[in-house]
C-alpha cells in the first residue's frame, strides 16, 4: 500500500474516532435502528380487534363467536354498540372486524337450512383486511364442514350405504421460514437499508467537508493521486460498514432469531462488494456537491428510491413491468437478495451468481466514475 | 540565473469578472517576490494558478520549467503552497498535521523527524506539538501552516496572504522565517494586501484588477513617486474649504493622528501649503510611502 493512501486512511480513522457524534452515527445508530425497525417492520397480523353483534343469543351462536376468538388471531373487544349499524365500530376504530350473527342462526342450523353469518372487515389497511377476511372465512368454512358431518352420517344410515363427498386435502409445507415470521424476512432488508444510509451519507459528506473547510486545497497541491486520495477516504467507511454488518448479525440472531444457514465468508464477500457500491455512490455524490449540505441532500435524493425499489418493503415482482428493469441499477436490491439467500436459505455464490456479478460490476464502475469525475482543481 | 517561476499573459474570468487580465511575472531563485494589491485584485487567483489548483483561460505558467498541473513532472515535490484560508485539519494536533502532510510527500521517517524538529524549533511550536490545530492562535496556526508547506523543502514557495489576521509580533516572526528560507535559495512568492509589507520584499509587483501596474525593487518604486506628501496638524472647516478649493491638484486625503495627510501634485504644492497655512494649519513634509505610490499608480492606470 502506498504511503500516501495509508496516511489518508490513518488520518480519516483518527478524525472519525475523535468525533464522538460521528462514531455514534456510524456504530450506534445503525444497531439501534435495526433493533427498532426490526420490530416495527412487521407484517405479522394477529390480535385483530373484533366486535360481535349476536342477535341470536343461543348456545350455538356463542360457540361460533368463541371459536373465532380462540386462537388469538382475533381478540374480543365486546359486543357491537349498535346492531342496527354494526359498521360504526369499524368507522371509529374500535374494531377491525365485526361478526354479525342474525336472529335465527341456531334455528336455521337445527332445521338443516343455510344459516347466514356476516363478517365486516376494515379494508383501510389491505394487509390486515385481507388477512382478517381470509382467517374468518377459513374458520367459518371449517365450522360449516363440521356441521355437514352428522347430516352426511344420517344420510348414509338412511341409504344403507356410505355416501362419499369428494374433497381435496391440501397440506402446504412452508420452507425456510415455517412459522412465516416477517422479522426473519425483514431484518436482512433493514440491515441493507441502514448500511446504505450510514456509508453513503458519511462518504458523501467526507469529501464535501474537506472542500468546505479548505483542507482539500492543501491536499491537492501535494503529489498524491486522485485514486489514492479517494480510496483513502472511503476505505475506513468500508471497514466500519463491515463492523456494522457484524453487529447487525448479532442483533438479528439474538433478538430476532434470524437463522444463519449459509457461509459467513459468502456473506462477507457480498458485503464487501455492496459497501464498495455504497461508498462509490457517496463519492459520486460528493464530486457534484460543494458543501456538506448539498452532499446530504444529494444522498437522500439517491437513497429514497434505492430503498423503495430494492424489494425490502415491497416485492420487486409486484412492481409494474416498466419499473422492474430500474431495479437492476440498484445495489440494495442485489445485497438484499444475497442476505436473504445466504441467511435464510443457506445459498452459496453459485446460487446467487446474478446478484454477485451485478454488485461486482456496479461497485468498481461507480468508484471509477467518481475518481474520473474528481478533479484536482478548485474551479 | 534561471527563473524558478515564469508566468506569461495569464487571463482568467469568473463569469463577468476579469480576475486576471494578462499577468506576467518571473521569480528568481533566492528571491522574495511580493504580490501587493487590494482585496479582489487577483492575488489569490494568481497563487492558485501558480500552485496548479486552477487552469488559466489564457497564458502559461512554468514552475521549474514544468506546468504545475502536471502531476507526473515531479514539480509538485518541489512546490510549497500555503492557502489564504484555514487549510489544516483543526481536529488533528500539530504533530498529526505535520505527519499527514509529511506522508503525502512520502518523506522517510528519519528525514521527517529531523525536519519536523527543526521546523517546530524555529516556529516556536515545540511545546504545542499535541495541541489541536483549531486551538492555536492565529499566528501559531499560520506558522504551523508554513511548517507544513516547508516540510518537503520545496524550491518554490507560494504564500497567499500569510500575515492576514496575524498580530504584529507574529507577523515580524513570519517574515524573519521567510528570509531564512530565501537565503537558502528558495524562490518565494508572497501576496499581501498590506502596503507596509511591500518594503520587506526583494521585488514587488503591484497588482490591480488582474494586471501588474508596476514591478521592481521597493525603493526604486517609491523613488519614482513624484508627488508631494504633507501632514497638516488639524482638521476643521477652514482646512476642508482649502482642500475643496484645490480639488484638482490634491490627489489624496487621509486622516493621520488628529490631522490629515495630503498628497498634492508637486508643481502646486507650494500654493496649497500657503493656503493651508492661511487657514491656520501647521504643515510638515512627510516621506511618501508605498501606499501613496500605489494609489498614484492606480490613478495613472485609469481610475480606481
JSON list of C-alpha atoms in Angstrom, two decimals, chain B residues 66-258:
[
{"chain": "B", "resi": 66, "resn": "UNK", "atom": "CA", "xyz": [7.07, 22.40, -15.85]},
{"chain": "B", "resi": 67, "resn": "UNK", "atom": "CA", "xyz": [3.37, 23.03, -15.86]},
{"chain": "B", "resi": 68, "resn": "UNK", "atom": "CA", "xyz": [2.33, 22.90, -12.18]},
{"chain": "B", "resi": 69, "resn": "UNK", "atom": "CA", "xyz": [-0.83, 20.91, -13.02]},
{"chain": "B", "resi": 70, "resn": "UNK", "atom": "CA", "xyz": [1.29, 18.10, -14.44]},
{"chain": "B", "resi": 71, "resn": "UNK", "atom": "CA", "xyz": [1.49, 15.51, -11.71]},
{"chain": "B", "resi": 72, "resn": "UNK", "atom": "CA", "xyz": [4.00, 13.29, -13.47]},
{"chain": "B", "resi": 73, "resn": "UNK", "atom": "CA", "xyz": [6.60, 16.01, -13.98]},
{"chain": "B", "resi": 74, "resn": "UNK", "atom": "CA", "xyz": [7.53, 15.85, -10.31]},
{"chain": "B", "resi": 75, "resn": "UNK", "atom": "CA", "xyz": [7.05, 19.60, -9.97]},
{"chain": "B", "resi": 76, "resn": "UNK", "atom": "CA", "xyz": [4.68, 19.09, -7.03]},
{"chain": "B", "resi": 77, "resn": "UNK", "atom": "CA", "xyz": [7.51, 17.68, -4.95]},
{"chain": "B", "resi": 78, "resn": "UNK", "atom": "CA", "xyz": [9.30, 21.00, -5.45]},
{"chain": "B", "resi": 79, "resn": "UNK", "atom": "CA", "xyz": [6.35, 23.28, -4.82]},
{"chain": "B", "resi": 80, "resn": "UNK", "atom": "CA", "xyz": [5.15, 24.53, -1.47]},
{"chain": "B", "resi": 81, "resn": "UNK", "atom": "CA", "xyz": [1.83, 26.32, -1.11]},
{"chain": "B", "resi": 82, "resn": "UNK", "atom": "CA", "xyz": [0.08, 27.90, 1.81]},
{"chain": "B", "resi": 83, "resn": "UNK", "atom": "CA", "xyz": [-3.51, 28.92, 1.07]},
{"chain": "B", "resi": 84, "resn": "UNK", "atom": "CA", "xyz": [-5.03, 32.07, 2.45]},
{"chain": "B", "resi": 85, "resn": "UNK", "atom": "CA", "xyz": [-7.83, 30.44, 4.42]},
{"chain": "B", "resi": 86, "resn": "UNK", "atom": "CA", "xyz": [-7.57, 27.74, 7.06]},
{"chain": "B", "resi": 87, "resn": "UNK", "atom": "CA", "xyz": [-6.44, 24.62, 5.32]},
{"chain": "B", "resi": 88, "resn": "UNK", "atom": "CA", "xyz": [-5.14, 22.30, 8.05]},
{"chain": "B", "resi": 89, "resn": "UNK", "atom": "CA", "xyz": [-7.15, 19.74, 9.98]},
{"chain": "B", "resi": 90, "resn": "UNK", "atom": "CA", "xyz": [-8.45, 21.53, 13.06]},
{"chain": "B", "resi": 91, "resn": "UNK", "atom": "CA", "xyz": [-9.29, 18.27, 14.82]},
{"chain": "B", "resi": 92, "resn": "UNK", "atom": "CA", "xyz": [-5.76, 16.93, 14.40]},
{"chain": "B", "resi": 93, "resn": "UNK", "atom": "CA", "xyz": [-2.87, 18.01, 16.57]},
{"chain": "B", "resi": 94, "resn": "UNK", "atom": "CA", "xyz": [0.16, 19.98, 15.40]},
{"chain": "B", "resi": 95, "resn": "UNK", "atom": "CA", "xyz": [2.30, 16.87, 15.05]},
{"chain": "B", "resi": 96, "resn": "UNK", "atom": "CA", "xyz": [-0.51, 14.88, 13.42]},
{"chain": "B", "resi": 97, "resn": "UNK", "atom": "CA", "xyz": [-0.96, 17.55, 10.77]},
{"chain": "B", "resi": 98, "resn": "UNK", "atom": "CA", "xyz": [2.78, 17.55, 10.08]},
{"chain": "B", "resi": 99, "resn": "UNK", "atom": "CA", "xyz": [2.84, 13.76, 9.97]},
{"chain": "B", "resi": 100, "resn": "UNK", "atom": "CA", "xyz": [-0.05, 13.67, 7.49]},
{"chain": "B", "resi": 101, "resn": "UNK", "atom": "CA", "xyz": [1.48, 16.14, 5.07]},
{"chain": "B", "resi": 102, "resn": "UNK", "atom": "CA", "xyz": [4.89, 14.56, 5.51]},
{"chain": "B", "resi": 103, "resn": "UNK", "atom": "CA", "xyz": [3.40, 11.23, 4.47]},
{"chain": "B", "resi": 104, "resn": "UNK", "atom": "CA", "xyz": [1.69, 12.76, 1.43]},
{"chain": "B", "resi": 105, "resn": "UNK", "atom": "CA", "xyz": [5.15, 13.89, 0.30]},
{"chain": "B", "resi": 106, "resn": "UNK", "atom": "CA", "xyz": [6.46, 10.39, 1.07]},
{"chain": "B", "resi": 107, "resn": "UNK", "atom": "CA", "xyz": [9.16, 11.59, 3.47]},
{"chain": "B", "resi": 108, "resn": "UNK", "atom": "CA", "xyz": [11.34, 8.94, 5.07]},
{"chain": "B", "resi": 109, "resn": "UNK", "atom": "CA", "xyz": [10.79, 8.56, 8.78]},
{"chain": "B", "resi": 110, "resn": "UNK", "atom": "CA", "xyz": [14.16, 9.90, 9.95]},
{"chain": "B", "resi": 111, "resn": "UNK", "atom": "CA", "xyz": [14.09, 12.74, 7.43]},
{"chain": "B", "resi": 112, "resn": "UNK", "atom": "CA", "xyz": [10.63, 13.64, 8.68]},
{"chain": "B", "resi": 113, "resn": "UNK", "atom": "CA", "xyz": [11.68, 13.63, 12.33]},
{"chain": "B", "resi": 114, "resn": "UNK", "atom": "CA", "xyz": [14.75, 15.73, 11.68]},
{"chain": "B", "resi": 115, "resn": "UNK", "atom": "CA", "xyz": [12.89, 18.35, 9.63]},
{"chain": "B", "resi": 116, "resn": "UNK", "atom": "CA", "xyz": [9.90, 18.45, 11.95]},
{"chain": "B", "resi": 117, "resn": "UNK", "atom": "CA", "xyz": [12.08, 19.06, 14.95]},
{"chain": "B", "resi": 118, "resn": "UNK", "atom": "CA", "xyz": [13.89, 21.85, 13.16]},
{"chain": "B", "resi": 119, "resn": "UNK", "atom": "CA", "xyz": [10.68, 23.47, 11.88]},
{"chain": "B", "resi": 120, "resn": "UNK", "atom": "CA", "xyz": [8.98, 23.22, 15.27]},
{"chain": "B", "resi": 121, "resn": "UNK", "atom": "CA", "xyz": [12.05, 24.81, 16.84]},
{"chain": "B", "resi": 122, "resn": "UNK", "atom": "CA", "xyz": [12.24, 27.78, 14.52]},
{"chain": "B", "resi": 123, "resn": "UNK", "atom": "CA", "xyz": [8.49, 28.33, 14.64]},
{"chain": "B", "resi": 124, "resn": "UNK", "atom": "CA", "xyz": [8.50, 28.01, 18.46]},
{"chain": "B", "resi": 125, "resn": "UNK", "atom": "CA", "xyz": [5.77, 25.40, 18.29]},
{"chain": "B", "resi": 126, "resn": "UNK", "atom": "CA", "xyz": [7.63, 22.61, 20.15]},
{"chain": "B", "resi": 127, "resn": "UNK", "atom": "CA", "xyz": [5.58, 22.96, 23.30]},
{"chain": "B", "resi": 128, "resn": "UNK", "atom": "CA", "xyz": [2.36, 22.80, 21.29]},
{"chain": "B", "resi": 129, "resn": "UNK", "atom": "CA", "xyz": [3.08, 19.52, 19.50]},
{"chain": "B", "resi": 130, "resn": "UNK", "atom": "CA", "xyz": [-0.03, 17.83, 20.85]},
{"chain": "B", "resi": 131, "resn": "UNK", "atom": "CA", "xyz": [-2.36, 20.79, 20.73]},
{"chain": "B", "resi": 132, "resn": "UNK", "atom": "CA", "xyz": [-5.14, 20.59, 18.18]},
{"chain": "B", "resi": 133, "resn": "UNK", "atom": "CA", "xyz": [-4.68, 22.98, 15.28]},
{"chain": "B", "resi": 134, "resn": "UNK", "atom": "CA", "xyz": [-8.08, 24.57, 15.92]},
{"chain": "B", "resi": 135, "resn": "UNK", "atom": "CA", "xyz": [-6.92, 25.58, 19.40]},
{"chain": "B", "resi": 136, "resn": "UNK", "atom": "CA", "xyz": [-3.88, 27.50, 18.14]},
{"chain": "B", "resi": 137, "resn": "UNK", "atom": "CA", "xyz": [-3.82, 31.30, 17.95]},
{"chain": "B", "resi": 138, "resn": "UNK", "atom": "CA", "xyz": [-3.96, 32.90, 14.50]},
{"chain": "B", "resi": 139, "resn": "UNK", "atom": "CA", "xyz": [-0.22, 33.50, 14.42]},
{"chain": "B", "resi": 140, "resn": "UNK", "atom": "CA", "xyz": [0.70, 30.00, 15.61]},
{"chain": "B", "resi": 141, "resn": "UNK", "atom": "CA", "xyz": [-1.71, 28.49, 13.12]},
{"chain": "B", "resi": 142, "resn": "UNK", "atom": "CA", "xyz": [-0.06, 30.34, 10.24]},
{"chain": "B", "resi": 143, "resn": "UNK", "atom": "CA", "xyz": [3.35, 29.21, 11.43]},
{"chain": "B", "resi": 144, "resn": "UNK", "atom": "CA", "xyz": [2.13, 25.61, 11.50]},
{"chain": "B", "resi": 145, "resn": "UNK", "atom": "CA", "xyz": [0.72, 26.01, 8.00]},
{"chain": "B", "resi": 146, "resn": "UNK", "atom": "CA", "xyz": [4.06, 27.39, 6.90]},
{"chain": "B", "resi": 147, "resn": "UNK", "atom": "CA", "xyz": [5.84, 24.46, 8.53]},
{"chain": "B", "resi": 148, "resn": "UNK", "atom": "CA", "xyz": [3.51, 22.05, 6.68]},
{"chain": "B", "resi": 149, "resn": "UNK", "atom": "CA", "xyz": [4.29, 23.81, 3.40]},
{"chain": "B", "resi": 150, "resn": "UNK", "atom": "CA", "xyz": [8.04, 23.65, 4.08]},
{"chain": "B", "resi": 151, "resn": "UNK", "atom": "CA", "xyz": [8.29, 20.02, 5.23]},
{"chain": "B", "resi": 152, "resn": "UNK", "atom": "CA", "xyz": [9.31, 18.71, 1.82]},
{"chain": "B", "resi": 153, "resn": "UNK", "atom": "CA", "xyz": [11.82, 21.54, 1.32]},
{"chain": "B", "resi": 154, "resn": "UNK", "atom": "CA", "xyz": [10.31, 22.99, -1.83]},
{"chain": "B", "resi": 155, "resn": "UNK", "atom": "CA", "xyz": [12.37, 25.09, -4.21]},
{"chain": "B", "resi": 156, "resn": "UNK", "atom": "CA", "xyz": [9.41, 27.33, -4.89]},
{"chain": "B", "resi": 157, "resn": "UNK", "atom": "CA", "xyz": [7.14, 28.53, -2.10]},
{"chain": "B", "resi": 158, "resn": "UNK", "atom": "CA", "xyz": [3.81, 30.26, -2.65]},
{"chain": "B", "resi": 159, "resn": "UNK", "atom": "CA", "xyz": [2.26, 32.07, 0.31]},
{"chain": "B", "resi": 160, "resn": "UNK", "atom": "CA", "xyz": [-1.18, 33.58, -0.09]},
{"chain": "B", "resi": 161, "resn": "UNK", "atom": "CA", "xyz": [-1.58, 36.42, 2.42]},
{"chain": "B", "resi": 162, "resn": "UNK", "atom": "CA", "xyz": [0.34, 34.62, 5.17]},
{"chain": "B", "resi": 163, "resn": "UNK", "atom": "CA", "xyz": [0.15, 37.57, 7.53]},
{"chain": "B", "resi": 164, "resn": "UNK", "atom": "CA", "xyz": [-3.59, 38.17, 7.19]},
{"chain": "B", "resi": 165, "resn": "UNK", "atom": "CA", "xyz": [-5.19, 38.14, 10.64]},
{"chain": "B", "resi": 166, "resn": "UNK", "atom": "CA", "xyz": [-1.88, 37.77, 12.42]},
{"chain": "B", "resi": 167, "resn": "UNK", "atom": "CA", "xyz": [-0.73, 40.07, 15.23]},
{"chain": "B", "resi": 168, "resn": "UNK", "atom": "CA", "xyz": [2.22, 42.41, 14.53]},
{"chain": "B", "resi": 169, "resn": "UNK", "atom": "CA", "xyz": [4.72, 40.38, 16.59]},
{"chain": "B", "resi": 170, "resn": "UNK", "atom": "CA", "xyz": [3.89, 37.13, 14.83]},
{"chain": "B", "resi": 171, "resn": "UNK", "atom": "CA", "xyz": [3.96, 38.97, 11.53]},
{"chain": "B", "resi": 172, "resn": "UNK", "atom": "CA", "xyz": [7.54, 40.01, 12.23]},
{"chain": "B", "resi": 173, "resn": "UNK", "atom": "CA", "xyz": [8.44, 36.43, 13.13]},
{"chain": "B", "resi": 174, "resn": "UNK", "atom": "CA", "xyz": [6.89, 35.09, 9.94]},
{"chain": "B", "resi": 175, "resn": "UNK", "atom": "CA", "xyz": [8.93, 37.49, 7.83]},
{"chain": "B", "resi": 176, "resn": "UNK", "atom": "CA", "xyz": [12.09, 36.53, 9.70]},
{"chain": "B", "resi": 177, "resn": "UNK", "atom": "CA", "xyz": [11.34, 32.88, 8.91]},
{"chain": "B", "resi": 178, "resn": "UNK", "atom": "CA", "xyz": [10.83, 33.68, 5.24]},
{"chain": "B", "resi": 179, "resn": "UNK", "atom": "CA", "xyz": [14.20, 35.42, 4.99]},
{"chain": "B", "resi": 180, "resn": "UNK", "atom": "CA", "xyz": [15.90, 32.35, 6.39]},
{"chain": "B", "resi": 181, "resn": "UNK", "atom": "CA", "xyz": [14.48, 30.14, 3.67]},
{"chain": "B", "resi": 182, "resn": "UNK", "atom": "CA", "xyz": [15.03, 32.65, 0.89]},
{"chain": "B", "resi": 183, "resn": "UNK", "atom": "CA", "xyz": [18.69, 32.85, 1.82]},
{"chain": "B", "resi": 184, "resn": "UNK", "atom": "CA", "xyz": [18.97, 29.13, 1.22]},
{"chain": "B", "resi": 185, "resn": "UNK", "atom": "CA", "xyz": [17.99, 29.72, -2.42]},
{"chain": "B", "resi": 186, "resn": "UNK", "atom": "CA", "xyz": [14.25, 29.19, -2.33]},
{"chain": "B", "resi": 187, "resn": "UNK", "atom": "CA", "xyz": [12.13, 31.32, -4.67]},
{"chain": "B", "resi": 188, "resn": "UNK", "atom": "CA", "xyz": [9.21, 32.74, -2.71]},
{"chain": "B", "resi": 189, "resn": "UNK", "atom": "CA", "xyz": [6.07, 34.49, -3.92]},
{"chain": "B", "resi": 190, "resn": "UNK", "atom": "CA", "xyz": [4.13, 36.13, -1.12]},
{"chain": "B", "resi": 191, "resn": "UNK", "atom": "CA", "xyz": [0.90, 38.03, -1.60]},
{"chain": "B", "resi": 192, "resn": "UNK", "atom": "CA", "xyz": [-0.27, 40.72, 0.79]},
{"chain": "B", "resi": 193, "resn": "UNK", "atom": "CA", "xyz": [-2.82, 43.49, 0.96]},
{"chain": "B", "resi": 194, "resn": "UNK", "atom": "CA", "xyz": [-0.62, 45.40, 3.42]},
{"chain": "B", "resi": 195, "resn": "UNK", "atom": "CA", "xyz": [1.39, 48.08, 1.66]},
{"chain": "B", "resi": 196, "resn": "UNK", "atom": "CA", "xyz": [3.86, 48.36, 4.50]},
{"chain": "B", "resi": 197, "resn": "UNK", "atom": "CA", "xyz": [4.91, 44.76, 3.90]},
{"chain": "B", "resi": 198, "resn": "UNK", "atom": "CA", "xyz": [5.93, 45.53, 0.33]},
{"chain": "B", "resi": 199, "resn": "UNK", "atom": "CA", "xyz": [9.18, 47.04, 1.54]},
{"chain": "B", "resi": 200, "resn": "UNK", "atom": "CA", "xyz": [10.07, 43.67, 3.13]},
{"chain": "B", "resi": 201, "resn": "UNK", "atom": "CA", "xyz": [10.32, 42.02, -0.30]},
{"chain": "B", "resi": 202, "resn": "UNK", "atom": "CA", "xyz": [13.25, 41.94, -2.72]},
{"chain": "B", "resi": 203, "resn": "UNK", "atom": "CA", "xyz": [10.99, 42.75, -5.58]},
{"chain": "B", "resi": 204, "resn": "UNK", "atom": "CA", "xyz": [7.40, 43.82, -5.70]},
{"chain": "B", "resi": 205, "resn": "UNK", "atom": "CA", "xyz": [4.63, 43.59, -8.25]},
{"chain": "B", "resi": 206, "resn": "UNK", "atom": "CA", "xyz": [1.71, 45.93, -7.79]},
{"chain": "B", "resi": 207, "resn": "UNK", "atom": "CA", "xyz": [-1.44, 44.09, -8.83]},
{"chain": "B", "resi": 208, "resn": "UNK", "atom": "CA", "xyz": [-4.72, 45.81, -9.52]},
{"chain": "B", "resi": 209, "resn": "UNK", "atom": "CA", "xyz": [-7.73, 44.45, -11.42]},
{"chain": "B", "resi": 210, "resn": "UNK", "atom": "CA", "xyz": [-5.78, 41.43, -12.55]},
{"chain": "B", "resi": 211, "resn": "UNK", "atom": "CA", "xyz": [-2.88, 43.36, -14.05]},
{"chain": "B", "resi": 212, "resn": "UNK", "atom": "CA", "xyz": [0.56, 44.31, -12.82]},
{"chain": "B", "resi": 213, "resn": "UNK", "atom": "CA", "xyz": [0.80, 48.10, -12.69]},
{"chain": "B", "resi": 214, "resn": "UNK", "atom": "CA", "xyz": [4.43, 48.30, -11.64]},
{"chain": "B", "resi": 215, "resn": "UNK", "atom": "CA", "xyz": [7.21, 45.90, -10.85]},
{"chain": "B", "resi": 216, "resn": "UNK", "atom": "CA", "xyz": [10.59, 46.47, -9.29]},
{"chain": "B", "resi": 217, "resn": "UNK", "atom": "CA", "xyz": [12.60, 46.88, -6.09]},
{"chain": "B", "resi": 218, "resn": "UNK", "atom": "CA", "xyz": [10.51, 48.60, -3.41]},
{"chain": "B", "resi": 219, "resn": "UNK", "atom": "CA", "xyz": [12.99, 51.50, -3.02]},
{"chain": "B", "resi": 220, "resn": "UNK", "atom": "CA", "xyz": [13.01, 52.09, -6.77]},
{"chain": "B", "resi": 221, "resn": "UNK", "atom": "CA", "xyz": [9.24, 52.09, -6.95]},
{"chain": "B", "resi": 222, "resn": "UNK", "atom": "CA", "xyz": [8.90, 54.64, -4.16]},
{"chain": "B", "resi": 223, "resn": "UNK", "atom": "CA", "xyz": [11.70, 56.63, -5.78]},
{"chain": "B", "resi": 224, "resn": "UNK", "atom": "CA", "xyz": [9.60, 57.05, -8.88]},
{"chain": "B", "resi": 225, "resn": "UNK", "atom": "CA", "xyz": [6.94, 58.79, -6.86]},
{"chain": "B", "resi": 226, "resn": "UNK", "atom": "CA", "xyz": [6.82, 62.43, -7.99]},
{"chain": "B", "resi": 227, "resn": "UNK", "atom": "CA", "xyz": [4.02, 63.96, -5.94]},
{"chain": "B", "resi": 228, "resn": "UNK", "atom": "CA", "xyz": [4.38, 65.72, -2.58]},
{"chain": "B", "resi": 229, "resn": "UNK", "atom": "CA", "xyz": [3.02, 64.46, 0.71]},
{"chain": "B", "resi": 230, "resn": "UNK", "atom": "CA", "xyz": [2.43, 66.77, 3.66]},
{"chain": "B", "resi": 231, "resn": "UNK", "atom": "CA", "xyz": [0.97, 66.47, 7.11]},
{"chain": "B", "resi": 232, "resn": "UNK", "atom": "CA", "xyz": [-1.49, 69.01, 8.44]},
{"chain": "B", "resi": 233, "resn": "UNK", "atom": "CA", "xyz": [-1.89, 69.16, 12.23]},
{"chain": "B", "resi": 234, "resn": "UNK", "atom": "CA", "xyz": [-5.59, 69.94, 12.32]},
{"chain": "B", "resi": 235, "resn": "UNK", "atom": "CA", "xyz": [-8.84, 69.13, 10.61]},
{"chain": "B", "resi": 236, "resn": "UNK", "atom": "CA", "xyz": [-11.56, 71.79, 10.66]},
{"chain": "B", "resi": 237, "resn": "UNK", "atom": "CA", "xyz": [-13.91, 73.56, 8.30]},
{"chain": "B", "resi": 238, "resn": "UNK", "atom": "CA", "xyz": [-11.24, 76.04, 7.24]},
{"chain": "B", "resi": 239, "resn": "UNK", "atom": "CA", "xyz": [-8.94, 73.23, 6.13]},
{"chain": "B", "resi": 240, "resn": "UNK", "atom": "CA", "xyz": [-11.86, 71.46, 4.42]},
{"chain": "B", "resi": 241, "resn": "UNK", "atom": "CA", "xyz": [-12.58, 74.62, 2.45]},
{"chain": "B", "resi": 242, "resn": "UNK", "atom": "CA", "xyz": [-8.98, 74.85, 1.25]},
{"chain": "B", "resi": 243, "resn": "UNK", "atom": "CA", "xyz": [-9.00, 71.18, 0.20]},
{"chain": "B", "resi": 244, "resn": "UNK", "atom": "CA", "xyz": [-12.25, 71.64, -1.69]},
{"chain": "B", "resi": 245, "resn": "UNK", "atom": "CA", "xyz": [-10.87, 74.73, -3.43]},
{"chain": "B", "resi": 246, "resn": "UNK", "atom": "CA", "xyz": [-7.77, 72.88, -4.65]},
{"chain": "B", "resi": 247, "resn": "UNK", "atom": "CA", "xyz": [-9.57, 69.66, -5.51]},
{"chain": "B", "resi": 248, "resn": "UNK", "atom": "CA", "xyz": [-7.94, 69.41, -8.93]},
{"chain": "B", "resi": 249, "resn": "UNK", "atom": "CA", "xyz": [-4.37, 69.24, -7.61]},
{"chain": "B", "resi": 250, "resn": "UNK", "atom": "CA", "xyz": [-4.99, 67.34, -4.38]},
{"chain": "B", "resi": 251, "resn": "UNK", "atom": "CA", "xyz": [-4.68, 63.63, -5.11]},
{"chain": "B", "resi": 252, "resn": "UNK", "atom": "CA", "xyz": [-5.42, 62.10, -1.76]},
{"chain": "B", "resi": 253, "resn": "UNK", "atom": "CA", "xyz": [-6.53, 62.97, 1.75]},
{"chain": "B", "resi": 254, "resn": "UNK", "atom": "CA", "xyz": [-6.44, 60.60, 4.68]},
{"chain": "B", "resi": 255, "resn": "UNK", "atom": "CA", "xyz": [-6.72, 61.05, 8.44]},
{"chain": "B", "resi": 256, "resn": "UNK", "atom": "CA", "xyz": [-3.43, 60.98, 10.34]},
{"chain": "B", "resi": 257, "resn": "UNK", "atom": "CA", "xyz": [-3.44, 61.38, 14.09]},
{"chain": "B", "resi": 258, "resn": "UNK", "atom": "CA", "xyz": [-5.64, 64.39, 14.87]}
]
